[in-house]
Amino acid sequence: MPTNGLHQVLKIQFGLVNDTDRYLTAESFGFKVNASAPSLKRKQTWVLEPDPGQGSAVLLRSSHLGRYLSAEEDGRVACEAEQPGRDCRFLVLPQPDGRWVLQSEPHGRFFGGTEDQLSCFATAISPAELWTVHLAIHPQAHLLSVSRRRYVHLCPQEDEMAADGDKPWGVDALLTLIFRSRQYCLKSCDSRYLRSDGRLVWEPEPRACYTLEFKAGKLAFKDCDGRYLAPVGPAGTLKAGRNTRPSKDELFDLEESHPQVVLVAANHRKEGAGVNVSANQDDELDHETFLMQIDQETKKCTFYSSTGGYWTLVTHGGIQATATQVSANTMFEMEWRPRVALKASNGRYVCMKKNGQLAAISDFVGKDEEFTLKLINRPILVLRGLDGFVCHRRGSNQLDTNRSVYDVFHLSFSDGAYQIRGAAGRVATAASQRGRLAIQRPGGKYLRWRAPGLLGETPTHRPGPLWEY
């Protein structure tokens, strides 16, 4: 049974890129480390952990091996320690350009090098000891101000971003992190970039690029003048403040952005949440939008309303948005036809009654038991498979599926299907699972990744692999 994971802070995983654009890599053989990889994959992914003591040292754990980076007194480095010891403690020294220097806390030497010639023996900082942070998480998320406990969202009327949302509801709360030239841009749901003066611009100007800093597991965004983004004023307008060191006001959490959907019934009206869930709405506002989560074990889904309740099965098969906890009665089995049918815990299908209310009282699927499911919080889309992100191959019309950088596609909805607009043309989407989806082309076959990292079709009409979005 799934937990109430509505606001899940993302574990910050990242890669470290040296001055020659190669990633720090932890090898399984001999637990050696090198900087030879040209892209960010599993072996190049690291997690920053605070030292169990009270000091400012940190630990670097390989996400691939589950072991810790260590540096001995003679400068030799490895990723062998299953438990962090004294030699695993490092100090992170942010540089003016946003890159990191890693210094062994017990020995005082600096970590760097190229290829398989890595060591922690330098007494001074040179370009070989500088590392760029490249986030390994999916770049579409919600941003929560640590000091205000409010979510950042787009304010179209004020033409700004502000940290004043009680919950990350609707498309305006979606942010996409764009990695370019060793820095990050914050892209709004309407494809504009946040500049450090608070304005939104259509191009990633230098003042719309930020370097990332980590403090106590939180993120800070530093602009080209060395100042940090923070919510400013009563409205919480997001812009660079005066501080040149990140305090609590300048810190943010990244939270997972779950799919938010609108369901349209056979009467072409949207489901709305009062006490009862009814198909009687014409608009697509907060009350008609539901956060959908799918349990990995059972593949069943829950629907959470903006009023703070889950859909739940009640007496006589009624559906209400009143449950505060996930239980068997709040979980629904989803069948794709390609419209969707929902089966409740009583084994019956959810249907629309004559008065528009929903009830799980049907034994068979007909017109009144089918719903169109519309994803509303992904107008722009980043896709990631098992081997990496989907990105257009330079100088070609082909899409790669194994890249550490990504393309941003535009998603539009029409008549129960989607169009993904990008270098690869248009395809239709179907079948979503816990932040992942299968992509079906108009001919009925599904997109898949194939060697050597290219995008192709499944040979049959059976669903293909799932893509994180």
C-alpha positions as MATLAB code, in Angstrom:
seq = 'MPTNGLHQVLKIQFGLVNDTDRYLTAESFGFKVNASAPSLKRKQTWVLEPDPGQGSAVLLRSSHLGRYLSAEEDGRVACEAEQPGRDCRFLVLPQPDGRWVLQSEPHGRFFGGTEDQLSCFATAISPAELWTVHLAIHPQAHLLSVSRRRYVHLCPQEDEMAADGDKPWGVDALLTLIFRSRQYCLKSCDSRYLRSDGRLVWEPEPRACYTLEFKAGKLAFKDCDGRYLAPVGPAGTLKAGRNTRPSKDELFDLEESHPQVVLVAANHRKEGAGVNVSANQDDELDHETFLMQIDQETKKCTFYSSTGGYWTLVTHGGIQATATQVSANTMFEMEWRPRVALKASNGRYVCMKKNGQLAAISDFVGKDEEFTLKLINRPILVLRGLDGFVCHRRGSNQLDTNRSVYDVFHLSFSDGAYQIRGAAGRVATAASQRGRLAIQRPGGKYLRWRAPGLLGETPTHRPGPLWEY';
ca = [
       0.000    0.000    0.000;
       1.483    3.376   -0.889;
       2.140    6.036    1.675;
       0.859    9.597    1.502;
       3.893   10.751   -0.460;
       2.366   13.973   -1.764;
       5.351   16.191   -0.971;
       8.470   14.128   -1.570;
      11.730   16.074   -1.359;
      14.018   14.776   -4.084;
      17.263   13.160   -3.005;
      19.923   15.300   -4.653;
      22.035   13.067   -6.883;
      24.641   14.584   -9.174;
      27.700   14.089  -11.324;
      31.012   15.897  -10.966;
      32.600   17.175  -14.181;
      36.295   18.077  -14.282;
      38.040   20.771  -16.299;
      38.294   18.488  -19.354;
      34.517   17.788  -19.351;
      34.874   14.255  -18.006;
      32.777   12.800  -15.176;
      34.040   11.368  -11.895;
      33.392    7.612  -12.183;
      33.294    4.839   -9.572;
      34.291    1.492  -11.095;
      33.153   -1.870   -9.748;
      36.490   -3.517  -10.565;
      38.915   -2.745   -7.767;
      36.695    0.099   -6.554;
      38.871    2.498   -8.510;
      37.872    6.006   -9.521;
      38.647    7.874  -12.727;
      37.489   10.878  -14.742;
      37.138    9.335  -18.199;
      33.397    9.208  -18.927;
      31.990   11.774  -21.392;
      28.407   11.521  -20.059;
      26.440   11.079  -16.851;
      25.257    7.504  -16.235;
      24.846    5.284  -13.151;
      28.571    4.926  -12.471;
      28.963    8.708  -12.567;
      26.177    9.469  -10.056;
      26.998   10.585   -6.505;
      25.123   11.533   -3.350;
      26.313   14.134   -0.845;
      25.782   13.138    2.798;
      26.481   15.176    5.935;
      29.203   13.860    8.196;
      27.677   12.152   11.272;
      29.747   14.499   13.432;
      28.991   18.155   14.060;
      31.580   19.576   11.665;
      31.222   20.996    8.174;
      32.702   17.953    6.420;
      30.628   15.913    3.973;
      30.710   12.383    2.569;
      30.563   11.443   -1.122;
      28.739    8.167   -1.712;
      28.614    6.441   -5.088;
      24.983    5.858   -6.015;
      26.132    2.924   -8.162;
      28.234    1.082   -5.559;
      26.770    2.372   -2.304;
      30.374    2.961   -1.125;
      32.198    6.096   -0.054;
      34.989    8.058   -1.710;
      38.131    8.155    0.443;
      41.548    9.795    0.253;
      44.576    8.459    2.107;
      47.424   10.536    3.485;
      49.623    9.714    0.471;
      46.922   11.000   -1.913;
      45.592    7.658   -3.138;
      41.829    7.693   -3.735;
      39.285    4.880   -3.989;
      35.571    4.224   -3.577;
      35.764    1.106   -1.431;
      34.587    2.041    2.073;
      31.251    0.465    2.982;
      31.138    2.576    6.136;
      32.509    6.134    6.218;
      35.785    6.491    8.071;
      38.128    9.382    8.779;
      39.591    9.372    5.240;
      36.093    9.763    3.738;
      35.581   13.265    5.078;
      35.833   16.137    2.595;
      35.251   19.865    2.688;
      33.368   21.424   -0.224;
      34.898   24.794   -1.129;
      32.632   26.684   -3.611;
      34.590   28.846   -6.036;
      33.492   32.234   -7.469;
      32.452   30.601  -10.752;
      30.263   28.064   -8.911;
      32.561   25.079   -9.308;
      33.596   22.965   -6.343;
      36.953   22.179   -4.829;
      37.060   19.024   -2.697;
      39.579   19.124    0.145;
      40.414   16.157    2.339;
      39.508   17.306    5.838;
      42.020   15.134    7.734;
      44.936   15.687    5.323;
      44.268   19.163    3.911;
      45.081   18.206    0.282;
      42.908   18.880   -2.795;
      41.259   16.229   -4.985;
      41.611   16.335   -8.778;
      43.316   15.049  -11.893;
      42.395   13.636  -15.293;
      41.505   10.230  -16.751;
      42.783    7.508  -14.368;
      45.353    9.812  -12.780;
      43.201   11.066   -9.906;
      44.694   11.866   -6.522;
      44.092   13.956   -3.453;
      47.607   15.318   -2.970;
      47.591   18.833   -4.466;
      48.643   21.594   -2.089;
      47.220   24.363   -4.291;
      44.106   24.730   -6.458;
      44.633   24.477  -10.210;
      42.060   23.859  -13.006;
      42.510   20.104  -12.452;
      40.986   20.459   -8.955;
      37.806   22.241  -10.107;
      34.557   20.252  -10.431;
      31.230   21.289  -11.952;
      28.013   19.956  -10.370;
      25.574   18.332  -12.835;
      22.278   17.211  -11.258;
      21.307   13.610  -12.039;
      17.639   13.942  -11.048;
      14.762   14.464  -13.447;
      14.804   18.228  -14.084;
      11.048   18.907  -13.812;
      10.025   19.547  -10.219;
       8.439   21.911   -7.706;
      10.521   24.491   -5.827;
       9.753   25.115   -2.137;
      11.123   28.113   -0.244;
      12.640   26.798    3.003;
      12.071   30.036    4.953;
       8.520   30.801    3.800;
       7.312   27.212    3.308;
       5.652   28.353    0.103;
       5.908   26.956   -3.419;
       7.261   28.901   -6.363;
       4.868   29.313   -9.265;
       4.388   31.440  -12.341;
       2.251   34.576  -11.903;
       1.231   35.439  -15.488;
      -0.581   38.682  -14.588;
       2.421   40.058  -12.684;
       4.834   38.562  -15.224;
       7.010   37.028  -12.493;
       7.638   33.954  -10.377;
       6.656   34.115   -6.720;
       6.969   31.859   -3.667;
       3.440   32.284   -2.333;
       1.664   28.995   -3.103;
       0.337   26.838   -0.243;
       0.480   23.789   -2.508;
       2.101   23.051   -5.887;
      -1.200   22.857   -7.753;
      -1.718   23.300  -11.454;
       0.614   23.887  -14.344;
       1.960   27.184  -12.936;
       3.889   25.315  -10.214;
       6.012   23.338  -12.699;
       9.673   24.371  -13.049;
      12.237   22.861  -15.407;
      15.959   23.066  -14.648;
      17.978   23.598  -17.812;
      21.697   22.696  -17.642;
      23.867   24.706  -20.037;
      27.481   25.861  -19.989;
      28.048   24.421  -16.489;
      25.167   26.479  -15.060;
      21.414   26.142  -14.572;
      18.434   28.134  -15.790;
      14.953   28.092  -14.263;
      12.358   27.623  -16.990;
       8.684   28.355  -16.316;
       5.764   26.329  -17.658;
       5.328   28.848  -20.502;
       8.968   28.304  -21.592;
      10.389   31.578  -20.253;
      13.539   31.922  -18.138;
      13.838   33.652  -14.766;
      16.354   36.495  -14.796;
      18.054   37.545  -11.563;
      16.146   40.869  -11.480;
      12.867   38.913  -11.350;
      11.893   39.411  -14.988;
      10.942   36.535  -17.281;
      12.738   36.407  -20.630;
      12.523   34.156  -23.690;
      16.245   33.479  -24.043;
      18.738   32.088  -21.455;
      20.672   35.326  -21.013;
      23.771   35.409  -18.765;
      21.660   36.928  -15.971;
      19.228   34.026  -16.284;
      21.975   31.467  -15.552;
      22.842   30.337  -12.018;
      25.387   28.179  -10.290;
      24.141   25.653   -7.746;
      25.280   25.468   -4.150;
      24.293   22.919   -1.524;
      23.807   23.694    2.148;
      22.467   21.137    4.622;
      20.821   19.210    1.791;
      19.128   22.327    0.374;
      19.726   24.183   -2.900;
      20.803   27.771   -3.483;
      20.978   29.569   -6.842;
      23.808   32.106   -7.281;
      23.688   34.634  -10.116;
      26.562   36.084  -12.137;
      27.043   38.874   -9.569;
      27.435   36.442   -6.683;
      23.975   37.120   -5.226;
      21.376   34.469   -4.448;
      17.774   33.995   -5.510;
      15.265   34.541   -2.698;
      11.572   35.392   -2.288;
      11.396   39.167   -1.831;
       8.642   41.356   -0.394;
       5.095   40.504    0.710;
       4.328   38.857   -2.637;
       7.395   36.593   -2.431;
       8.707   37.684   -5.848;
      11.645   35.479   -6.804;
      14.752   37.523   -7.598;
      18.354   37.923   -6.489;
      18.587   39.680   -3.131;
      21.505   41.429   -1.493;
      23.079   38.455    0.246;
      26.349   37.069   -1.063;
      26.135   34.084    1.297;
      23.130   31.773    1.384;
      21.032   32.005    4.544;
      17.717   30.264    5.194;
      15.962   32.830    2.965;
      18.022   31.742   -0.038;
      17.532   27.968    0.375;
      15.064   25.787   -1.515;
      13.873   22.188   -1.628;
      13.171   20.400   -4.895;
      10.040   18.242   -4.697;
       8.878   15.592   -7.108;
       6.239   16.829   -9.548;
       3.515   14.174   -9.710;
       1.185   14.063  -12.715;
      -1.919   16.204  -12.306;
      -4.888   15.242  -14.441;
      -8.380   16.265  -15.498;
     -10.920   13.510  -16.183;
     -13.648   14.085  -18.771;
     -16.773   11.900  -18.673;
     -19.057   10.762  -21.492;
     -21.134   13.948  -21.149;
     -17.966   15.912  -22.072;
     -17.900   17.556  -18.651;
     -15.042   17.431  -16.136;
     -14.975   15.689  -12.801;
     -15.133   18.147   -9.908;
     -14.535   17.563   -6.205;
     -16.977   18.766   -3.581;
     -17.903   16.065   -1.106;
     -19.128   13.889   -3.962;
     -17.100   13.566   -7.159;
     -19.351   14.578  -10.055;
     -18.976   15.111  -13.793;
     -20.688   18.508  -13.878;
     -17.930   21.057  -14.524;
     -17.022   22.947  -17.693;
     -13.821   24.610  -16.464;
     -10.361   23.208  -15.720;
      -9.554   24.954  -12.455;
      -8.144   23.640   -9.158;
     -11.335   21.770   -8.175;
     -11.286   19.890  -11.483;
      -7.605   18.938  -11.198;
      -6.445   15.809   -9.367;
      -2.989   14.662   -8.396;
      -2.556   11.086   -9.582;
      -0.152    8.615   -7.990;
       0.338    4.995   -9.049;
       1.612    2.392   -6.610;
       4.587    0.486   -8.020;
       3.556   -2.828   -6.449;
      -0.179   -2.998   -7.183;
      -0.201   -0.659  -10.241;
      -3.349    0.896   -8.756;
      -3.794    4.654   -8.618;
      -5.086    7.279   -6.206;
      -6.612   10.668   -6.997;
      -6.005   13.545   -4.591;
      -8.092   16.712   -4.795;
      -7.150   20.339   -4.212;
      -9.538   20.352   -1.251;
      -7.263   17.931    0.602;
      -9.014   14.576    0.185;
      -8.498   11.359   -1.758;
     -11.202    9.784   -3.883;
     -12.650    6.981   -1.806;
     -15.321    4.312   -2.182;
     -18.217    4.842    0.266;
     -21.530    3.145    1.024;
     -23.618    2.004   -1.951;
     -20.682    2.474   -4.314;
     -20.492    6.270   -4.133;
     -17.211    8.100   -4.793;
     -16.290   10.996   -2.502;
     -13.143   13.126   -2.176;
     -13.005   12.943    1.611;
     -10.339   10.394    2.624;
      -7.309   11.757    4.471;
      -5.265    8.538    4.297;
      -4.488    6.047    1.552;
      -6.344    2.764    2.013;
      -7.783   -0.032   -0.121;
     -10.905    2.064   -0.763;
      -8.878    4.963   -2.193;
      -7.118    2.825   -4.778;
      -8.437    2.252   -8.291;
      -7.331   -0.118  -11.006;
      -6.891    1.712  -14.300;
      -7.625    0.043  -17.639;
      -6.588    1.708  -20.920;
      -8.974    1.330  -23.877;
      -7.380    3.920  -24.948;
      -9.827    5.953  -22.880;
      -9.589    4.864  -19.266;
     -11.892    2.794  -17.081;
     -11.517    2.761  -13.288;
     -12.284   -0.295  -11.152;
     -12.808    0.331   -7.425;
     -11.956   -1.944   -4.498;
     -15.439   -3.517   -4.626;
     -14.532   -5.002   -8.020;
     -16.946   -2.755   -9.933;
     -16.276   -0.054  -12.490;
     -16.755    3.627  -11.801;
     -19.535    5.091  -13.937;
     -21.311    8.415  -14.363;
     -24.866    8.346  -13.045;
     -27.655   10.358  -14.676;
     -27.177   13.218  -12.187;
     -23.445   13.355  -13.041;
     -22.229   11.801   -9.784;
     -19.656    9.010   -9.920;
     -20.317    5.593   -8.424;
     -18.597    2.199   -8.616;
     -21.681    0.145   -9.497;
     -21.043   -1.261  -12.979;
     -20.001   -4.807  -13.832;
     -19.114   -3.988  -17.449;
     -17.467   -1.131  -19.314;
     -19.643    0.953  -21.596;
     -19.797    4.584  -22.638;
     -20.618    5.838  -19.128;
     -17.683    3.898  -17.628;
     -15.029    5.427  -19.883;
     -13.190    8.673  -19.153;
     -10.699   10.763  -21.046;
      -7.626   11.422  -18.900;
      -5.840   14.686  -19.662;
      -2.391   15.442  -18.234;
      -2.340   19.180  -17.478;
       0.981   19.898  -15.749;
       3.391   18.937  -18.541;
       3.017   21.523  -21.323;
       6.754   21.048  -21.735;
       8.254   17.602  -21.389;
      11.624   16.003  -20.628;
      11.877   12.246  -21.193;
      14.319    9.875  -19.494;
      14.719    6.140  -20.080;
      16.906    3.501  -18.426;
      20.047    4.668  -20.235;
      19.617    8.427  -20.053;
      17.669   11.363  -21.436;
      16.122   11.785  -24.875;
      18.030   14.380  -26.880;
      18.259   15.354  -30.537;
      21.462   14.138  -32.176;
      23.476   17.053  -33.499;
      23.370   17.321  -37.277;
      20.742   14.596  -37.579;
      16.973   14.065  -37.337;
      17.497   11.125  -34.972;
      16.859   11.161  -31.228;
      19.333    9.626  -28.801;
      18.042    7.959  -25.622;
      21.281    7.714  -23.634;
      22.308   11.326  -23.138;
      23.158   13.213  -19.940;
      21.691   16.386  -21.460;
      18.108   16.606  -22.641;
      15.776   18.268  -25.090;
      12.603   19.987  -23.915;
       9.579   18.929  -25.974;
       6.185   20.611  -26.177;
       3.135   18.517  -25.324;
      -0.377   19.286  -26.596;
      -3.643   17.399  -26.100;
      -6.376   16.745  -28.654;
      -9.238   14.233  -28.723;
      -7.808   11.882  -26.109;
      -4.285   11.756  -27.560;
      -1.153   13.885  -27.347;
       1.250   15.459  -29.766;
       4.895   15.735  -28.770;
       6.447   18.496  -30.805;
      10.160   18.324  -31.268;
      12.878   17.306  -33.669;
      11.406   13.801  -33.992;
       7.957   14.963  -35.160;
       4.684   13.978  -33.545;
       3.719   10.872  -31.618;
       0.794    9.895  -29.426;
       1.077    8.939  -25.750;
      -0.695    6.344  -23.667;
      -0.418    4.307  -20.437;
       1.097    6.198  -17.489;
       2.720    4.611  -14.403;
       4.006    6.523  -11.378;
       5.603    9.396  -13.243;
       6.397    7.173  -16.244;
       4.596    6.690  -19.533;
       4.612    4.545  -22.639;
       4.530    6.377  -25.979;
       2.401    4.950  -28.758;
       2.726    6.056  -32.368;
      -0.378    6.537  -34.571;
       0.181    3.096  -36.152;
      -0.220    1.430  -32.750;
       3.424    0.530  -32.094;
       5.343    1.953  -29.140;
       8.580    3.889  -28.918;
      11.553    2.097  -27.379;
      15.260    2.685  -26.954;
      17.576    0.460  -28.978;
      21.338    0.112  -29.388;
      23.359    2.223  -29.686;
      21.126    4.658  -27.797;
      18.755    5.450  -30.675;
      14.983    5.813  -30.622;
      12.984    3.148  -32.445;
       9.677    1.249  -32.537;
       8.570   -1.937  -30.829;
       8.172   -4.801  -33.330;
       4.624   -5.530  -32.055;
       1.647   -3.577  -30.709;
       2.405   -4.553  -27.108;
       3.310   -1.631  -24.779;
       6.970   -0.691  -24.856;
       9.309    0.566  -22.133;
       8.299    3.309  -19.721;
       9.765    6.822  -19.855;
      10.123    9.082  -16.832;
       8.543   12.477  -17.439;
];
